[in-house]
Amino acid sequence: MSGSTQQGMAKGKKAWLIPVLCLIVGGGLTGISTNLAKFAGEVGLTPLAFLFWSITGAALILFSYALFRHELPPLSKPTLSYYLVAALVSVAGSNLIFFSAIPHVGAGFVALIISLPPLLTYLAAIILKIERFTKLRALGVVAALAGAGVLAARKFAAPDASVFWIGLALCGPVLLAIGNIYRSLYWPDNLSPSALVPGMLIAASVLLGLVSLMPHFSLAVPMTEILPLGLIVVQAFVFAGQFLLLFLLQKTGGPVLLSLLGSVGAVVGVPVAIFLQGESPPEGLFLGASLIALGVVLVTYGGVKMATSIPDKG
């Protein structure tokens, strides 16, 4: 093997280190977020209020970060459209569904179904020629989907299952998959993640604020105790890290690797829900979690192989 080939392979492996780290840390924050949403309901915060104030706080954090880096979100017709659509499907719509469903189906179940987008994302990416088809990555995506499918099927079969809330919760992953593809296709030219994320979160805050104008929706925060406010602050920092890493992963790893954030989130979120929140383990947890973990490994390894094989063709 020539020195240039070895150097190219080393660069390929190094190039994949950043997206894999973003995947692990960002997925962990996703799993923590679902559990914080359940805890928020127990201290008197409505799903909309908790989501709105947390997203608004995250927007302020990341706007300050962008200001420090001199990368403020640009304001133009294309970028404003990007912010609004990305905010609707990736932040406001999907998270409002998840946060509303958690009191009815549990944080563990929501953490698990957030791992469902990979197959939808992968199929769309192949059709739109964003990703090149490889058997290894396809097998990984199917494994992750099968694992989440096992857990969802067991949830539906439970005697106390809330079919409406389970069905509504399952709409969330569809929005996430749409968001993964949309952000890849319409990413504004020459703009960094730190410039785009604050714009998306500000747009999400505006959309959620409009929802609060509807009857039976409120942004009120209980002020008799400090815990609800403290929880909002923690969630704001979690969201800030989660969405910044999401955009970094999208830029460096592509939409399919990005879609596995939910799978990693499930691996983190379910144990937290069981051991710290006192939820019963979902039926089929071992089989489902094992398949999800296998899927993450196969898709990640398949991406590394794709990156390291490119120099050999030169």
Short mmCIF file of C-alpha atoms in Angstrom, two decimals:
data_model
loop_
_atom_site.label_atom_id
_atom_site.label_comp_id
_atom_site.label_asym_id
_atom_site.label_seq_id
_atom_site.Cartn_x
_atom_site.Cartn_y
_atom_site.Cartn_z
CA MET A 1 0.00 0.00 0.00
CA SER A 2 1.43 3.39 -1.01
CA GLY A 3 2.13 6.18 1.46
CA SER A 4 -0.43 8.45 -0.20
CA THR A 5 -3.11 5.76 0.13
CA GLN A 6 -2.30 5.24 3.82
CA GLN A 7 -2.42 8.99 4.37
CA GLY A 8 -5.77 9.19 2.58
CA MET A 9 -7.22 6.39 4.70
CA ALA A 10 -5.99 8.08 7.87
CA LYS A 11 -7.66 11.31 6.81
CA GLY A 12 -10.87 9.43 6.04
CA LYS A 13 -10.94 7.86 9.50
CA LYS A 14 -10.18 11.21 11.14
CA ALA A 15 -12.92 12.86 9.09
CA TRP A 16 -15.42 10.38 10.54
CA LEU A 17 -14.31 10.92 14.14
CA ILE A 18 -16.16 14.25 14.41
CA PRO A 19 -19.55 13.01 13.14
CA VAL A 20 -19.37 9.89 15.33
CA LEU A 21 -18.65 12.01 18.41
CA CYS A 22 -21.52 14.35 17.44
CA LEU A 23 -23.75 11.29 17.06
CA ILE A 24 -22.92 9.91 20.51
CA VAL A 25 -23.11 13.19 22.45
CA GLY A 26 -26.08 14.58 20.51
CA GLY A 27 -27.97 11.30 20.87
CA GLY A 28 -27.28 11.30 24.60
CA LEU A 29 -28.72 14.79 24.93
CA THR A 30 -31.81 13.67 22.97
CA GLY A 31 -32.40 10.85 25.45
CA ILE A 32 -31.97 13.22 28.40
CA SER A 33 -34.39 15.70 26.82
CA THR A 34 -37.30 13.24 26.74
CA ASN A 35 -36.85 12.45 30.42
CA LEU A 36 -36.68 16.12 31.36
CA ALA A 37 -39.99 16.61 29.52
CA LYS A 38 -41.65 13.95 31.68
CA PHE A 39 -40.24 15.48 34.85
CA ALA A 40 -41.48 18.91 33.72
CA GLY A 41 -45.04 17.60 33.62
CA GLU A 42 -44.70 16.33 37.17
CA VAL A 43 -43.74 19.80 38.46
CA GLY A 44 -46.67 21.58 36.79
CA LEU A 45 -45.25 22.69 33.43
CA THR A 46 -47.46 22.13 30.38
CA PRO A 47 -45.75 20.59 27.32
CA LEU A 48 -46.15 23.83 25.32
CA ALA A 49 -44.85 26.08 28.10
CA PHE A 50 -41.84 23.86 28.80
CA LEU A 51 -41.01 23.56 25.09
CA PHE A 52 -41.51 27.26 24.29
CA TRP A 53 -39.39 28.66 27.10
CA SER A 54 -36.68 26.01 26.66
CA ILE A 55 -36.44 26.63 22.91
CA THR A 56 -36.41 30.39 23.50
CA GLY A 57 -33.58 29.97 26.03
CA ALA A 58 -31.63 27.75 23.63
CA ALA A 59 -32.11 30.33 20.87
CA LEU A 60 -30.65 33.04 23.11
CA ILE A 61 -27.69 30.83 24.07
CA LEU A 62 -26.84 29.97 20.48
CA PHE A 63 -27.49 33.50 19.22
CA SER A 64 -24.94 34.73 21.78
CA TYR A 65 -22.52 32.04 20.56
CA ALA A 66 -23.04 33.11 16.94
CA LEU A 67 -22.53 36.74 17.93
CA PHE A 68 -19.25 35.81 19.62
CA ARG A 69 -18.13 34.00 16.44
CA HIS A 70 -19.33 36.88 14.22
CA GLU A 71 -21.67 34.44 12.43
CA LEU A 72 -25.09 35.96 12.97
CA PRO A 73 -28.03 34.26 11.21
CA PRO A 74 -28.45 35.97 7.82
CA LEU A 75 -31.84 37.41 6.93
CA SER A 76 -32.93 36.84 3.34
CA LYS A 77 -35.93 35.25 1.67
CA PRO A 78 -34.23 31.84 1.17
CA THR A 79 -32.81 31.69 4.71
CA LEU A 80 -36.08 32.82 6.31
CA SER A 81 -37.91 30.05 4.43
CA TYR A 82 -35.25 27.59 5.57
CA TYR A 83 -35.59 28.66 9.21
CA LEU A 84 -39.39 28.36 9.16
CA VAL A 85 -39.66 24.96 7.45
CA ALA A 86 -36.80 23.45 9.45
CA ALA A 87 -38.29 24.87 12.66
CA LEU A 88 -41.72 23.41 11.90
CA VAL A 89 -40.68 19.83 11.13
CA SER A 90 -37.44 19.50 13.13
CA VAL A 91 -38.24 21.46 16.29
CA ALA A 92 -41.71 22.86 16.94
CA GLY A 93 -43.97 20.21 15.40
CA SER A 94 -42.05 17.07 16.30
CA ASN A 95 -41.11 18.11 19.84
CA LEU A 96 -44.61 19.38 20.66
CA ILE A 97 -45.94 15.97 19.64
CA PHE A 98 -43.33 14.14 21.72
CA PHE A 99 -43.64 16.35 24.80
CA SER A 100 -47.45 16.14 24.70
CA ALA A 101 -47.41 12.36 24.34
CA ILE A 102 -44.89 11.64 27.11
CA PRO A 103 -47.40 11.88 30.01
CA HIS A 104 -49.60 9.31 28.22
CA VAL A 105 -47.11 6.83 26.76
CA GLY A 106 -43.99 7.38 28.88
CA ALA A 107 -40.57 8.94 28.31
CA GLY A 108 -39.04 5.54 27.56
CA PHE A 109 -41.40 4.85 24.68
CA VAL A 110 -40.89 8.31 23.16
CA ALA A 111 -37.11 7.91 23.48
CA LEU A 112 -37.45 4.65 21.56
CA ILE A 113 -39.64 5.86 18.70
CA ILE A 114 -37.31 8.78 18.04
CA SER A 115 -35.09 6.02 16.62
CA LEU A 116 -37.62 5.31 13.83
CA PRO A 117 -36.53 7.93 11.20
CA PRO A 118 -33.50 6.02 9.74
CA LEU A 119 -35.41 3.90 7.20
CA LEU A 120 -37.53 6.81 5.94
CA THR A 121 -34.47 9.04 5.76
CA TYR A 122 -32.38 6.40 4.04
CA LEU A 123 -35.01 5.59 1.41
CA ALA A 124 -35.52 9.27 0.62
CA ALA A 125 -31.76 9.88 0.51
CA ILE A 126 -31.31 7.02 -1.96
CA ILE A 127 -34.21 8.17 -4.17
CA LEU A 128 -32.93 11.75 -4.19
CA LYS A 129 -29.34 10.54 -4.75
CA ILE A 130 -28.05 12.22 -1.60
CA GLU A 131 -26.58 8.91 -0.40
CA ARG A 132 -25.01 6.05 -2.35
CA PHE A 133 -26.64 2.67 -1.68
CA THR A 134 -24.49 0.17 0.24
CA LYS A 135 -25.69 -3.16 1.57
CA LEU A 136 -23.96 -2.71 4.92
CA ARG A 137 -25.58 0.65 5.71
CA ALA A 138 -28.96 -0.55 4.43
CA LEU A 139 -28.74 -3.55 6.75
CA GLY A 140 -27.89 -1.24 9.65
CA VAL A 141 -30.86 1.00 8.99
CA VAL A 142 -33.21 -1.99 8.75
CA ALA A 143 -31.81 -3.41 12.00
CA ALA A 144 -32.37 -0.12 13.84
CA LEU A 145 -35.90 0.17 12.45
CA ALA A 146 -36.68 -3.45 13.34
CA GLY A 147 -35.56 -2.87 16.91
CA ALA A 148 -37.79 0.15 17.31
CA GLY A 149 -40.61 -1.70 15.55
CA VAL A 150 -40.46 -4.57 18.04
CA LEU A 151 -40.82 -2.14 20.93
CA ALA A 152 -43.64 -0.18 19.27
CA ALA A 153 -45.60 -3.37 18.51
CA ARG A 154 -45.31 -4.50 22.13
CA LYS A 155 -46.54 -1.08 23.27
CA PHE A 156 -49.65 -1.32 21.09
CA ALA A 157 -50.34 -4.80 22.47
CA ALA A 158 -50.33 -3.63 26.11
CA PRO A 159 -53.78 -3.85 27.77
CA ASP A 160 -53.67 -0.21 28.93
CA ALA A 161 -52.35 1.16 25.62
CA SER A 162 -53.57 4.62 24.59
CA VAL A 163 -53.98 4.09 20.86
CA PHE A 164 -54.53 7.79 20.09
CA TRP A 165 -51.39 8.96 21.88
CA ILE A 166 -49.29 6.07 20.56
CA GLY A 167 -50.45 6.86 17.02
CA LEU A 168 -49.83 10.59 17.45
CA ALA A 169 -46.39 9.96 18.94
CA LEU A 170 -45.50 7.85 15.90
CA CYS A 171 -46.13 10.88 13.66
CA GLY A 172 -43.16 12.63 15.28
CA PRO A 173 -40.48 10.43 13.65
CA VAL A 174 -42.03 11.12 10.22
CA LEU A 175 -41.53 14.85 10.78
CA LEU A 176 -37.94 14.23 11.91
CA ALA A 177 -37.19 12.22 8.76
CA ILE A 178 -38.66 14.99 6.58
CA GLY A 179 -36.52 17.50 8.46
CA ASN A 180 -33.35 15.45 7.94
CA ILE A 181 -33.83 15.44 4.16
CA TYR A 182 -35.07 19.03 3.90
CA ARG A 183 -32.11 20.47 5.77
CA SER A 184 -29.68 18.54 3.56
CA LEU A 185 -31.31 19.56 0.28
CA TYR A 186 -31.81 23.23 1.09
CA TRP A 187 -28.83 24.02 3.30
CA PRO A 188 -27.95 27.64 2.41
CA ASP A 189 -24.62 27.98 0.64
CA ASN A 190 -21.52 28.93 2.63
CA LEU A 191 -23.31 29.10 5.99
CA SER A 192 -22.02 27.34 9.10
CA PRO A 193 -24.15 25.39 11.61
CA SER A 194 -23.54 28.05 14.28
CA ALA A 195 -25.11 30.64 11.97
CA LEU A 196 -28.14 28.54 11.00
CA VAL A 197 -29.22 26.96 14.30
CA PRO A 198 -30.15 30.23 16.10
CA GLY A 199 -32.31 31.26 13.14
CA MET A 200 -34.14 27.93 13.20
CA LEU A 201 -34.70 28.05 16.96
CA ILE A 202 -35.95 31.65 16.87
CA ALA A 203 -38.41 30.62 14.15
CA ALA A 204 -39.49 27.64 16.28
CA SER A 205 -40.06 29.94 19.25
CA VAL A 206 -42.27 32.19 17.10
CA LEU A 207 -44.29 29.20 15.84
CA LEU A 208 -44.80 27.87 19.36
CA GLY A 209 -45.81 31.35 20.51
CA LEU A 210 -48.51 31.37 17.83
CA VAL A 211 -49.79 28.02 19.10
CA SER A 212 -50.23 29.59 22.54
CA LEU A 213 -52.83 31.96 21.06
CA MET A 214 -55.17 29.00 20.55
CA PRO A 215 -57.70 28.08 23.27
CA HIS A 216 -56.50 25.76 26.06
CA PHE A 217 -52.82 26.46 25.37
CA SER A 218 -50.76 28.47 27.83
CA LEU A 219 -47.17 29.59 28.30
CA ALA A 220 -47.62 30.13 32.04
CA VAL A 221 -44.84 28.88 34.33
CA PRO A 222 -45.56 28.04 38.01
CA MET A 223 -43.62 30.60 40.02
CA THR A 224 -44.33 29.30 43.53
CA GLU A 225 -41.20 27.12 43.35
CA ILE A 226 -37.83 27.55 41.69
CA LEU A 227 -37.75 23.97 40.31
CA PRO A 228 -39.85 24.62 37.14
CA LEU A 229 -37.71 27.60 36.20
CA GLY A 230 -34.51 25.68 36.90
CA LEU A 231 -35.75 22.80 34.76
CA ILE A 232 -36.37 25.19 31.87
CA VAL A 233 -32.81 26.52 32.17
CA VAL A 234 -31.36 22.99 32.11
CA GLN A 235 -33.49 22.03 29.11
CA ALA A 236 -32.44 25.22 27.30
CA PHE A 237 -28.78 24.21 27.56
CA VAL A 238 -29.65 20.62 26.54
CA PHE A 239 -31.50 21.91 23.47
CA ALA A 240 -28.64 24.28 22.61
CA GLY A 241 -26.13 21.43 22.60
CA GLN A 242 -28.52 18.99 20.94
CA PHE A 243 -29.40 21.19 17.96
CA LEU A 244 -25.90 22.56 17.44
CA LEU A 245 -24.56 19.00 17.32
CA LEU A 246 -27.45 18.01 15.05
CA PHE A 247 -26.39 20.60 12.47
CA LEU A 248 -22.71 19.74 12.84
CA LEU A 249 -23.53 16.07 12.30
CA GLN A 250 -25.71 16.93 9.29
CA LYS A 251 -22.85 18.88 7.73
CA THR A 252 -20.16 16.28 8.39
CA GLY A 253 -21.98 12.94 8.43
CA GLY A 254 -24.96 13.24 6.07
CA PRO A 255 -28.69 12.71 6.65
CA VAL A 256 -28.62 8.96 7.28
CA LEU A 257 -25.99 9.02 10.01
CA LEU A 258 -27.85 12.04 11.39
CA SER A 259 -31.09 10.07 11.62
CA LEU A 260 -29.40 7.65 14.04
CA LEU A 261 -29.33 10.36 16.71
CA GLY A 262 -32.66 8.99 17.87
CA SER A 263 -31.28 5.46 18.11
CA VAL A 264 -28.48 6.62 20.39
CA GLY A 265 -31.04 8.72 22.28
CA ALA A 266 -33.07 5.57 22.90
CA VAL A 267 -30.07 3.75 24.34
CA VAL A 268 -29.61 6.63 26.80
CA GLY A 269 -33.21 7.69 27.38
CA VAL A 270 -34.77 4.31 28.17
CA PRO A 271 -32.43 3.38 31.07
CA VAL A 272 -32.88 6.87 32.54
CA ALA A 273 -36.66 6.50 32.33
CA ILE A 274 -36.53 3.08 34.01
CA PHE A 275 -33.96 3.65 36.75
CA LEU A 276 -34.43 7.34 37.55
CA GLN A 277 -38.08 7.95 36.62
CA GLY A 278 -39.46 4.61 37.82
CA GLU A 279 -41.06 3.56 34.52
CA SER A 280 -41.62 -0.12 33.78
CA PRO A 281 -39.20 -1.53 31.19
CA PRO A 282 -40.85 -1.67 27.74
CA GLU A 283 -41.75 -5.17 26.57
CA GLY A 284 -39.08 -6.56 24.24
CA LEU A 285 -36.50 -4.07 25.52
CA PHE A 286 -33.48 -6.39 25.21
CA LEU A 287 -34.21 -7.49 21.63
CA GLY A 288 -35.22 -4.01 20.51
CA ALA A 289 -32.24 -2.22 22.07
CA SER A 290 -29.84 -4.85 20.70
CA LEU A 291 -31.13 -4.38 17.15
CA ILE A 292 -30.93 -0.59 17.48
CA ALA A 293 -27.33 -0.80 18.73
CA LEU A 294 -26.44 -3.15 15.86
CA GLY A 295 -27.94 -0.68 13.40
CA VAL A 296 -25.87 2.21 14.76
CA VAL A 297 -22.68 0.14 14.48
CA LEU A 298 -23.38 -1.02 10.91
CA VAL A 299 -24.33 2.40 9.55
CA THR A 300 -21.38 4.08 11.26
CA TYR A 301 -18.91 1.40 10.09
CA GLY A 302 -20.38 1.52 6.60
CA GLY A 303 -19.78 5.27 6.51
CA VAL A 304 -16.17 4.82 7.61
CA LYS A 305 -15.62 2.24 4.84
CA MET A 306 -17.08 4.63 2.27
CA ALA A 307 -14.82 7.44 3.44
CA THR A 308 -11.64 5.34 3.48
CA SER A 309 -12.29 3.65 0.12
CA ILE A 310 -12.38 6.94 -1.83
CA PRO A 311 -8.56 7.49 -1.88
CA ASP A 312 -8.04 4.00 -3.35
CA LYS A 313 -9.98 5.04 -6.44
CA GLY A 314 -7.80 8.04 -7.10
#
